[in-house]
Short mmCIF file of C-alpha atoms in Angstrom, two decimals:
data_model
loop_
_atom_site.label_atom_id
_atom_site.label_comp_id
_atom_site.label_asym_id
_atom_site.label_seq_id
_atom_site.Cartn_x
_atom_site.Cartn_y
_atom_site.Cartn_z
CA UNK K 134 0.00 0.00 0.00
CA UNK K 135 1.43 3.37 -0.98
CA UNK K 136 1.93 6.16 1.54
CA UNK K 137 -0.84 8.15 -0.12
CA UNK K 138 -3.23 5.20 0.13
CA UNK K 139 -2.16 4.69 3.72
CA UNK K 140 -3.06 8.28 4.54
CA UNK K 141 -6.47 7.91 2.86
CA UNK K 142 -7.33 4.66 4.67
CA UNK K 143 -9.67 5.30 7.63
CA UNK K 144 -8.23 4.71 11.07
CA UNK K 145 -9.11 1.36 12.62
CA UNK K 146 -9.97 0.87 16.28
CA UNK K 147 -10.32 -2.38 18.22
CA UNK K 148 -12.91 -1.63 20.95
CA UNK K 149 -12.94 -3.96 23.98
CA UNK K 150 -15.62 -3.72 26.67
CA UNK K 151 -17.78 -6.35 28.35
CA UNK K 152 -20.73 -3.91 28.40
CA UNK K 153 -22.51 -4.33 25.07
CA UNK K 154 -24.19 -0.93 25.22
CA UNK K 155 -20.86 0.78 25.90
CA UNK K 156 -19.22 -1.10 23.01
CA UNK K 157 -21.93 -0.01 20.61
CA UNK K 158 -21.88 3.57 21.93
CA UNK K 159 -18.09 3.83 21.42
CA UNK K 160 -18.40 2.31 17.95
CA UNK K 161 -21.11 4.81 17.02
CA UNK K 162 -18.93 7.72 18.21
CA UNK K 163 -15.89 6.53 16.26
CA UNK K 164 -17.70 5.58 13.07
CA UNK K 165 -19.41 8.98 13.02
CA UNK K 166 -15.88 10.46 13.02
CA UNK K 167 -14.85 8.30 10.03
CA UNK K 168 -13.25 5.40 11.88
CA UNK K 169 -13.70 1.67 11.29
CA UNK K 170 -14.32 -0.47 14.37
CA UNK K 171 -14.11 -4.09 15.47
CA UNK K 172 -15.74 -5.01 18.79
CA UNK K 173 -14.72 -7.56 21.42
CA UNK K 174 -16.24 -8.37 24.80
CA UNK K 175 -12.90 -9.09 26.45
CA UNK K 176 -9.13 -9.61 26.05
CA UNK K 177 -8.94 -13.36 25.22
CA UNK K 178 -9.22 -12.93 21.42
CA UNK K 179 -7.19 -9.74 21.14
CA UNK K 180 -3.97 -11.21 19.70
CA UNK K 181 -5.84 -13.08 16.99
CA UNK K 182 -7.84 -9.96 16.09
CA UNK K 183 -4.69 -7.81 15.95
CA UNK K 184 -3.11 -10.25 13.47
CA UNK K 185 -6.23 -10.45 11.34
CA UNK K 186 -7.35 -6.83 11.35
CA UNK K 187 -4.24 -4.77 12.12
CA UNK K 188 -5.91 -1.95 14.08
CA UNK K 189 -4.27 1.46 14.49
CA UNK K 190 -5.30 1.73 18.14
CA UNK K 191 -6.90 -0.38 20.89
CA UNK K 192 -9.57 1.22 23.08
CA UNK K 193 -10.29 -0.97 26.10
CA UNK K 194 -12.07 -0.90 29.41
CA UNK K 195 -9.89 -1.79 32.41
CA UNK K 196 -12.11 -3.96 34.58
CA UNK K 197 -13.87 -6.84 32.80
CA UNK K 198 -15.05 -10.24 34.09
CA UNK K 199 -12.84 -12.17 31.65
CA UNK K 200 -9.69 -10.09 32.00
CA UNK K 201 -8.17 -6.70 32.63
CA UNK K 202 -7.30 -4.05 30.08
CA UNK K 203 -3.96 -3.73 31.86
CA UNK K 204 -3.12 -7.26 30.64
CA UNK K 205 -3.04 -5.95 27.07
CA UNK K 206 0.06 -3.93 27.97
CA UNK K 207 2.02 -7.16 28.48
CA UNK K 208 1.27 -8.98 25.24
CA UNK K 209 4.29 -10.69 23.69
CA UNK K 210 3.63 -9.36 20.22
CA UNK K 211 4.02 -5.74 19.21
CA UNK K 212 0.68 -4.03 19.75
CA UNK K 213 -0.72 -0.72 18.50
CA UNK K 214 -1.15 2.12 21.00
CA UNK K 215 -3.52 1.23 23.85
CA UNK K 216 -5.97 3.74 25.33
CA UNK K 217 -7.64 2.61 28.56
CA UNK K 218 -10.94 3.79 30.04
CA UNK K 219 -12.47 2.94 33.40
CA UNK K 220 -15.30 3.99 35.65
CA UNK K 221 -13.20 2.92 38.62
CA UNK K 222 -10.07 4.75 37.65
CA UNK K 223 -7.84 6.38 40.17
CA UNK K 224 -4.42 7.96 40.14
CA UNK K 225 -2.45 4.79 41.11
CA UNK K 226 -4.15 2.83 38.31
CA UNK K 227 -3.41 5.56 35.77
CA UNK K 228 0.24 5.71 36.86
CA UNK K 229 0.53 1.93 36.60
CA UNK K 230 -1.04 1.95 33.13
CA UNK K 231 1.22 4.69 31.80
CA UNK K 232 4.36 3.05 33.22
CA UNK K 233 3.36 -0.24 31.60
CA UNK K 234 3.13 1.46 28.20
CA UNK K 235 -0.43 2.71 27.81
CA UNK K 236 -0.77 5.61 25.38
CA UNK K 237 -3.39 7.32 27.55
CA UNK K 238 -5.89 6.71 30.33
CA UNK K 239 -9.36 8.24 30.72
CA UNK K 240 -11.98 8.00 33.43
CA UNK K 241 -15.68 7.51 32.71
CA UNK K 242 -17.61 9.62 32.03
CA UNK K 243 -15.24 11.09 29.45
CA UNK K 244 -15.47 13.97 27.01
CA UNK K 245 -16.15 12.39 23.56
CA UNK K 246 -14.16 15.06 21.74
CA UNK K 247 -11.18 14.57 24.04
CA UNK K 248 -11.35 10.83 23.44
CA UNK K 249 -11.38 11.36 19.68
CA UNK K 250 -8.37 13.68 19.88
CA UNK K 251 -6.42 11.14 21.89
CA UNK K 252 -7.34 8.29 19.55
CA UNK K 253 -6.46 10.33 16.44
CA UNK K 254 -3.05 11.24 17.88
CA UNK K 255 -2.39 7.63 18.86
CA UNK K 256 -3.39 6.32 15.43
CA UNK K 257 -1.28 8.88 13.58
CA UNK K 258 1.72 7.98 15.71
CA UNK K 259 1.15 4.30 14.96
CA UNK K 260 0.91 4.93 11.21
CA UNK K 261 4.13 6.97 11.28
CA UNK K 262 5.94 4.18 13.13
CA UNK K 263 4.69 1.60 10.65
CA UNK K 264 5.80 3.71 7.68
CA UNK K 265 9.27 4.08 9.17
CA UNK K 266 9.52 0.34 9.77
CA UNK K 267 8.47 -0.39 6.19
CA UNK K 268 11.11 1.99 4.88
CA UNK K 269 13.75 0.36 7.06
CA UNK K 270 12.76 -3.10 5.83
CA UNK K 271 12.87 -1.93 2.23
CA UNK K 272 16.24 -0.31 2.84
CA UNK K 273 17.63 -3.51 4.37
CA UNK K 274 16.64 -5.45 1.23
CA UNK K 275 18.26 -3.11 -1.26
CA UNK K 276 20.82 -4.91 -3.43
CA UNK K 277 24.36 -4.14 -2.27
CA UNK K 278 23.39 -1.68 0.45
CA UNK K 279 24.57 -4.09 3.15
CA UNK K 280 28.11 -3.42 1.98
CA UNK K 281 27.76 0.12 3.29
CA UNK K 282 25.18 -0.08 6.04
CA UNK K 283 26.04 -3.35 7.74
CA UNK K 284 27.20 -2.48 11.24
CA UNK K 285 26.01 -1.52 14.69
CA UNK K 286 27.94 1.69 15.28
CA UNK K 287 26.11 4.94 16.04
CA UNK K 288 27.61 6.45 12.86
CA UNK K 289 25.93 3.78 10.73
CA UNK K 290 22.63 4.24 12.49
CA UNK K 291 22.80 7.96 11.73
CA UNK K 292 23.48 7.25 8.05
CA UNK K 293 20.53 4.84 7.86
CA UNK K 294 18.23 7.43 9.38
CA UNK K 295 19.51 10.14 7.03
CA UNK K 296 18.92 7.97 3.98
CA UNK K 297 15.33 7.35 5.03
CA UNK K 298 14.73 11.01 5.89
CA UNK K 299 16.36 12.50 2.80
CA UNK K 300 14.91 10.03 0.31
CA UNK K 301 11.43 11.47 0.83
CA UNK K 302 12.49 15.02 -0.10
CA UNK K 303 13.39 16.46 -3.53
CA UNK K 304 16.39 18.35 -2.09
CA UNK K 305 19.86 17.87 -3.61
CA UNK K 306 22.06 15.57 -1.51
CA UNK K 307 25.84 15.72 -1.17
CA UNK K 308 27.52 12.51 0.01
CA UNK K 309 31.03 12.90 1.39
CA UNK K 310 33.36 10.11 2.37
CA UNK K 311 36.69 8.47 1.69
CA UNK K 312 37.29 6.10 -1.20
CA UNK K 313 35.63 2.76 -0.58
CA UNK K 314 32.98 3.94 1.89
CA UNK K 315 30.17 3.28 -0.61
CA UNK K 316 29.00 6.66 -1.83
CA UNK K 317 27.32 5.36 -4.99
CA UNK K 318 25.50 2.62 -3.08
CA UNK K 319 24.10 5.24 -0.71
CA UNK K 320 23.06 7.37 -3.69
CA UNK K 321 21.23 4.39 -5.20
CA UNK K 322 19.52 3.70 -1.86
CA UNK K 323 18.26 7.29 -1.72
CA UNK K 324 16.90 6.92 -5.25
CA UNK K 325 15.32 3.51 -4.59
CA UNK K 326 13.52 4.81 -1.50
CA UNK K 327 12.26 7.97 -3.20
CA UNK K 328 9.12 8.57 -5.24
CA UNK K 329 11.42 8.52 -8.29
CA UNK K 330 12.34 4.87 -7.76
CA UNK K 331 10.60 3.71 -10.94
CA UNK K 332 12.50 6.28 -13.03
CA UNK K 333 16.15 6.13 -14.19
CA UNK K 334 19.20 6.37 -11.96
CA UNK K 335 22.09 7.70 -14.05
CA UNK K 336 25.61 7.84 -12.58
CA UNK K 337 28.26 10.21 -13.97
CA UNK K 338 31.90 9.84 -12.94
CA UNK K 339 32.98 13.45 -13.13
CA UNK K 340 36.65 12.47 -12.94
CA UNK K 341 36.41 11.08 -16.49
CA UNK K 342 35.02 14.23 -18.11
CA UNK K 343 37.06 16.58 -20.24
CA UNK K 344 35.89 20.06 -21.15
CA UNK K 345 35.80 19.22 -24.87
CA UNK K 346 33.33 16.35 -24.45
CA UNK K 347 31.29 17.54 -21.46
CA UNK K 348 28.40 19.16 -23.33
CA UNK K 349 28.09 16.24 -25.75
CA UNK K 350 27.95 13.68 -22.95
CA UNK K 351 25.85 15.66 -20.47
CA UNK K 352 23.59 17.85 -22.63
CA UNK K 353 23.46 15.61 -25.70
CA UNK K 354 23.33 16.35 -29.43
CA UNK K 355 20.16 17.49 -31.18
CA UNK K 356 18.53 14.61 -33.13
CA UNK K 357 21.52 12.39 -32.42
CA UNK K 358 22.08 11.45 -28.79
CA UNK K 359 20.61 12.10 -25.37
CA UNK K 360 22.87 13.51 -22.72
CA UNK K 361 22.89 12.21 -19.17
CA UNK K 362 20.44 14.90 -18.00
CA UNK K 363 17.78 13.71 -20.44
CA UNK K 364 18.62 10.07 -19.75
CA UNK K 365 17.86 10.72 -16.08
CA UNK K 366 14.62 12.63 -16.82
CA UNK K 367 12.15 12.07 -13.99
CA UNK K 368 14.76 10.21 -11.95
CA UNK K 369 18.08 10.82 -10.25
CA UNK K 370 21.38 12.08 -11.68
CA UNK K 371 24.35 11.02 -9.57
CA UNK K 372 27.45 13.21 -9.94
CA UNK K 373 30.35 11.23 -8.53
CA UNK K 374 33.64 12.94 -7.60
CA UNK K 375 32.39 16.45 -8.36
CA UNK K 376 35.60 17.96 -6.96
CA UNK K 377 37.44 16.80 -10.07
CA UNK K 378 35.38 19.01 -12.44
CA UNK K 379 37.24 21.83 -14.14
CA UNK K 380 36.07 25.43 -13.46
CA UNK K 381 34.64 25.69 -16.98
CA UNK K 382 32.56 22.55 -16.53
CA UNK K 383 31.45 23.66 -13.07
CA UNK K 384 30.02 26.87 -14.57
CA UNK K 385 28.06 24.96 -17.24
CA UNK K 386 26.75 22.46 -14.70
CA UNK K 387 25.71 25.24 -12.32
CA UNK K 388 23.61 26.93 -15.03
CA UNK K 389 21.86 23.67 -15.87
CA UNK K 390 21.04 22.97 -12.21
CA UNK K 391 19.93 26.54 -11.43
CA UNK K 392 17.63 26.91 -14.45
CA UNK K 393 16.58 23.24 -14.64
CA UNK K 394 17.16 23.27 -18.37
CA UNK K 395 19.80 22.24 -20.88
CA UNK K 396 20.53 23.14 -24.49
CA UNK K 397 21.70 20.18 -26.61
CA UNK K 398 24.47 20.78 -29.11
CA UNK K 399 22.97 21.92 -32.41
CA UNK K 400 19.83 23.33 -30.80
CA UNK K 401 19.03 26.95 -30.01
CA UNK K 402 16.07 26.05 -27.81
CA UNK K 403 16.58 25.12 -24.12
CA UNK K 404 14.84 21.99 -22.88
CA UNK K 405 13.52 21.78 -19.33
CA UNK K 406 14.66 18.79 -17.29
CA UNK K 407 13.27 17.22 -14.13
CA UNK K 408 16.06 15.42 -12.29
CA UNK K 409 17.08 15.10 -8.67
CA UNK K 410 20.77 15.79 -8.16
CA UNK K 411 22.77 13.59 -5.80
CA UNK K 412 26.50 14.25 -5.76
CA UNK K 413 29.52 12.77 -4.02
CA UNK K 414 33.10 13.65 -3.23
CA UNK K 415 35.99 11.99 -1.43
CA UNK K 416 37.66 15.39 -1.13
CA UNK K 417 36.63 18.02 1.41
CA UNK K 418 34.83 20.59 -0.75
CA UNK K 419 35.39 23.34 1.82
CA UNK K 420 39.11 22.89 1.25
CA UNK K 421 38.58 22.86 -2.52
CA UNK K 422 36.61 26.13 -2.29
CA UNK K 423 39.31 27.73 -0.13
CA UNK K 424 41.92 26.68 -2.69
CA UNK K 425 39.88 28.20 -5.52
CA UNK K 426 39.30 24.84 -7.23
CA UNK K 427 35.56 24.58 -6.61
CA UNK K 428 32.81 27.14 -7.02
CA UNK K 429 31.10 28.11 -3.79
CA UNK K 430 27.77 28.77 -5.55
CA UNK K 431 27.82 25.28 -7.07
CA UNK K 432 28.59 23.81 -3.66
CA UNK K 433 25.51 25.48 -2.18
CA UNK K 434 23.37 24.16 -5.05
CA UNK K 435 24.57 20.62 -4.42
CA UNK K 436 24.60 20.50 -0.62
CA UNK K 437 21.09 21.30 0.58
CA UNK K 438 21.46 18.18 2.72
CA UNK K 439 24.74 16.36 3.42
CA UNK K 440 25.51 12.76 4.37
CA UNK K 441 28.97 12.11 5.82
CA UNK K 442 29.96 8.46 5.45
CA UNK K 443 32.22 7.26 8.29
CA UNK K 444 35.49 5.59 7.42
CA UNK K 445 36.08 2.08 8.67
CA UNK K 446 38.82 2.95 11.16
CA UNK K 447 36.38 5.23 13.02
CA UNK K 448 34.00 2.33 13.65
CA UNK K 449 36.34 -0.50 14.59
CA UNK K 450 33.60 -2.33 16.47
CA UNK K 451 32.06 -3.11 13.06
CA UNK K 452 35.21 -4.52 11.44
CA UNK K 453 34.88 -8.11 12.65
CA UNK K 454 31.13 -8.11 11.94
CA UNK K 455 31.77 -6.92 8.38
CA UNK K 456 34.54 -9.47 7.83
CA UNK K 457 32.32 -12.31 9.04
CA UNK K 458 29.57 -11.12 6.71
CA UNK K 459 31.84 -11.05 3.64
CA UNK K 460 33.51 -14.34 4.54
CA UNK K 461 30.08 -15.99 4.61
CA UNK K 462 29.14 -14.29 1.34
CA UNK K 463 32.24 -15.42 -0.55
CA UNK K 464 32.20 -18.88 1.01
CA UNK K 465 28.71 -19.36 -0.40
CA UNK K 466 29.79 -17.88 -3.74
CA UNK K 467 32.80 -20.22 -4.06
CA UNK K 468 30.95 -23.17 -2.52
CA UNK K 469 33.30 -23.73 0.39
CA UNK K 470 33.19 -23.57 4.17
CA UNK K 471 33.46 -20.26 6.00
CA UNK K 472 37.00 -19.87 7.39
CA UNK K 473 37.14 -19.44 11.15
CA UNK K 474 39.18 -16.49 12.37
CA UNK K 475 41.56 -17.04 15.26
CA UNK K 476 42.59 -14.45 17.83
CA UNK K 477 45.68 -13.43 15.85
CA UNK K 478 43.64 -12.79 12.70
CA UNK K 479 41.10 -10.71 14.62
CA UNK K 480 43.93 -8.69 16.15
CA UNK K 481 45.34 -8.12 12.64
CA UNK K 482 41.96 -6.89 11.43
CA UNK K 483 41.60 -4.44 14.31
CA UNK K 484 45.18 -3.14 14.01
CA UNK K 485 44.85 -2.24 10.32
CA UNK K 486 43.80 1.30 9.36
CA UNK K 487 41.81 0.22 6.27
CA UNK K 488 42.61 3.12 3.94
CA UNK K 489 40.41 1.48 1.29
CA UNK K 490 37.57 1.15 3.82
CA UNK K 491 34.78 -1.38 3.25
CA UNK K 492 35.89 -2.05 -0.34
CA UNK K 493 39.36 -3.04 0.86
CA UNK K 494 37.95 -5.23 3.61
CA UNK K 495 35.65 -6.97 1.14
CA UNK K 496 38.58 -7.76 -1.16
CA UNK K 497 40.61 -9.13 1.77
CA UNK K 498 37.66 -11.35 2.73
CA UNK K 499 37.46 -12.75 -0.80
CA UNK K 500 41.18 -13.55 -0.87
CA UNK K 501 40.90 -15.15 2.59
CA UNK K 502 38.13 -17.45 1.35
CA UNK K 503 40.07 -18.36 -1.79
CA UNK K 504 43.14 -19.16 0.32
CA UNK K 505 41.07 -21.29 2.70
CA UNK K 506 39.63 -23.11 -0.27
CA UNK K 507 43.18 -24.19 -1.14
CA UNK K 508 43.72 -25.34 2.44
CA UNK K 509 45.59 -22.40 3.97
CA UNK K 510 45.85 -18.66 4.26
CA UNK K 511 45.38 -16.02 6.93
CA UNK K 512 44.14 -12.46 7.21
CA UNK K 513 47.68 -11.05 7.20
CA UNK K 514 48.64 -12.85 3.99
CA UNK K 515 45.32 -11.90 2.40
CA UNK K 516 46.13 -8.27 3.08
CA UNK K 517 49.26 -8.56 0.97
CA UNK K 518 48.19 -8.96 -2.62
CA UNK K 519 51.63 -10.11 -3.67
CA UNK K 520 51.41 -13.07 -1.25
CA UNK K 521 48.21 -14.38 -2.79
CA UNK K 522 49.75 -17.37 -4.55
CA UNK K 523 46.68 -17.91 -6.64
CA UNK K 524 47.57 -14.76 -8.60
CA UNK K 525 51.27 -15.46 -9.20
CA UNK K 526 51.87 -15.27 -12.98
CA UNK K 527 53.40 -18.28 -14.68
CA UNK K 528 55.03 -16.42 -17.60
CA UNK K 529 57.03 -13.21 -18.04
CA UNK K 530 54.23 -11.69 -20.12
CA UNK K 531 51.71 -12.41 -17.37
CA UNK K 532 54.10 -10.98 -14.77
CA UNK K 533 54.50 -7.74 -16.74
CA UNK K 534 50.73 -7.45 -17.20
CA UNK K 535 50.18 -8.08 -13.49
CA UNK K 536 52.73 -5.41 -12.58
CA UNK K 537 51.21 -2.88 -15.00
CA UNK K 538 47.72 -3.62 -13.72
CA UNK K 539 48.78 -3.05 -10.11
CA UNK K 540 50.76 0.11 -10.95
CA UNK K 541 47.97 1.69 -13.01
CA UNK K 542 45.31 0.77 -10.44
CA UNK K 543 47.35 2.39 -7.67
CA UNK K 544 47.87 5.55 -9.77
CA UNK K 545 44.15 5.81 -10.52
CA UNK K 546 43.34 5.57 -6.81
CA UNK K 547 46.10 8.02 -5.83
CA UNK K 548 44.92 10.65 -8.31
CA UNK K 549 41.23 9.96 -7.64
CA UNK K 550 40.44 9.02 -11.24
CA UNK K 551 41.85 12.17 -12.86
CA UNK K 552 43.23 10.47 -15.95
CA UNK K 553 45.46 13.30 -17.17
CA UNK K 554 47.20 13.26 -13.77
CA UNK K 555 47.43 9.45 -13.87
CA UNK K 556 49.05 9.48 -17.32
CA UNK K 557 51.51 12.17 -16.26
CA UNK K 558 52.47 10.28 -13.09
CA UNK K 559 53.07 7.10 -15.08
CA UNK K 560 55.05 8.94 -17.75
CA UNK K 561 52.84 7.80 -20.65
CA UNK K 562 50.39 9.49 -22.98
CA UNK K 563 46.67 9.60 -22.29
CA UNK K 564 45.91 7.48 -25.34
CA UNK K 565 48.42 4.84 -24.26
CA UNK K 566 46.89 4.83 -20.78
CA UNK K 567 43.39 4.27 -22.19
CA UNK K 568 44.64 1.42 -24.36
CA UNK K 569 46.32 -0.26 -21.40
CA UNK K 570 43.20 0.10 -19.24
CA UNK K 571 41.17 -1.70 -21.90
CA UNK K 572 43.85 -4.33 -22.53
CA UNK K 573 44.34 -5.07 -18.83
CA UNK K 574 40.56 -5.19 -18.24
CA UNK K 575 40.70 -2.58 -15.49
CA UNK K 576 37.37 -1.26 -14.21
CA UNK K 577 38.02 2.25 -12.95
CA UNK K 578 34.69 2.43 -11.12
CA UNK K 579 35.77 -0.51 -8.96
CA UNK K 580 38.96 1.30 -7.98
CA UNK K 581 37.37 4.57 -6.86
#
């Protein structure tokens, strides 16, 4: 049921009273106010009725021949808010009821309008709680999101709550975090939980853009190709590594975001676009602004709300939990048993600073499983790529390719995907670098 349908659905009350006339009188009052009611003469069938009917609130008398309304406060299952009424009420009983978890307590005779206000507030609170739980369940099932959000630290809880909160708004979101913390996965979670979920999610790696090709790729060509803005129409456009954009590109992007329109190459007529902008950076944009490398006005356009992803070394209590999770995942993938970690391996995990964050830990877990599959291995050896004997080349050509792959991958990570800087650091031309990336089957998105 959609949130809109949920809001339109009348509130449901489960009314419990052994006095038939009182039950009918309460039902008449509630139904006249637009509620739907189910009536019971006592507590014995309450749990079954809750499962079947899913009421938003329970309205119950306290003293009944076949049970007490106070007993409802101790049901094993999660119950909706409980409002108690009694003709024999006194202060000690009310205090006991509220301490046990009652939403409210009223004495008979009661003011009908006050009762309706209390029931409406209780039902609205219950609906809100249910909606939040549904969002959390949906979030937990998102493909790949466990790689980022698995953990029990307060930082992770904050991120989960922010994703749920921000997904329901159209505001631009800026995600900041070190390499490997999962910025794109968080961006996809925000999209998947939003009302744009059935529309496209288009990711742009800004580190790969050059000024000469930016407009063609982003704004498109009239009657020839759609740019990424139009590809993301109605959905979400994810701008990854925005700090790497040149000043010229930043100015063009700012105009498109401010005016919500683009002009394809070859056209003299602007086209309006409806996209939600989510951006990410592993560089502190405040520092980039201070250094004159990033426009302050673009920053404000992108950062209406901000999510800061914690690095792994700041939540060490989650490291072993994450490793166990990935070990189980890769053991199932490679059809082998899950390796058991000894005290020395756990100490090694906790002593490491994890500069590559969750992505690095996941790769170590995979190598640990592959080593265990061959009958050996440890966390410390899995951390050293060169000691993974399964990847030792058998020929000189393979050794050279392995060395080049490692060297280029490290340069891409060091220079945060800025390919001109990577080529310069390696002492080769940009074209040669591109050819080697293709030949060596390197996936730059996996490295950043």
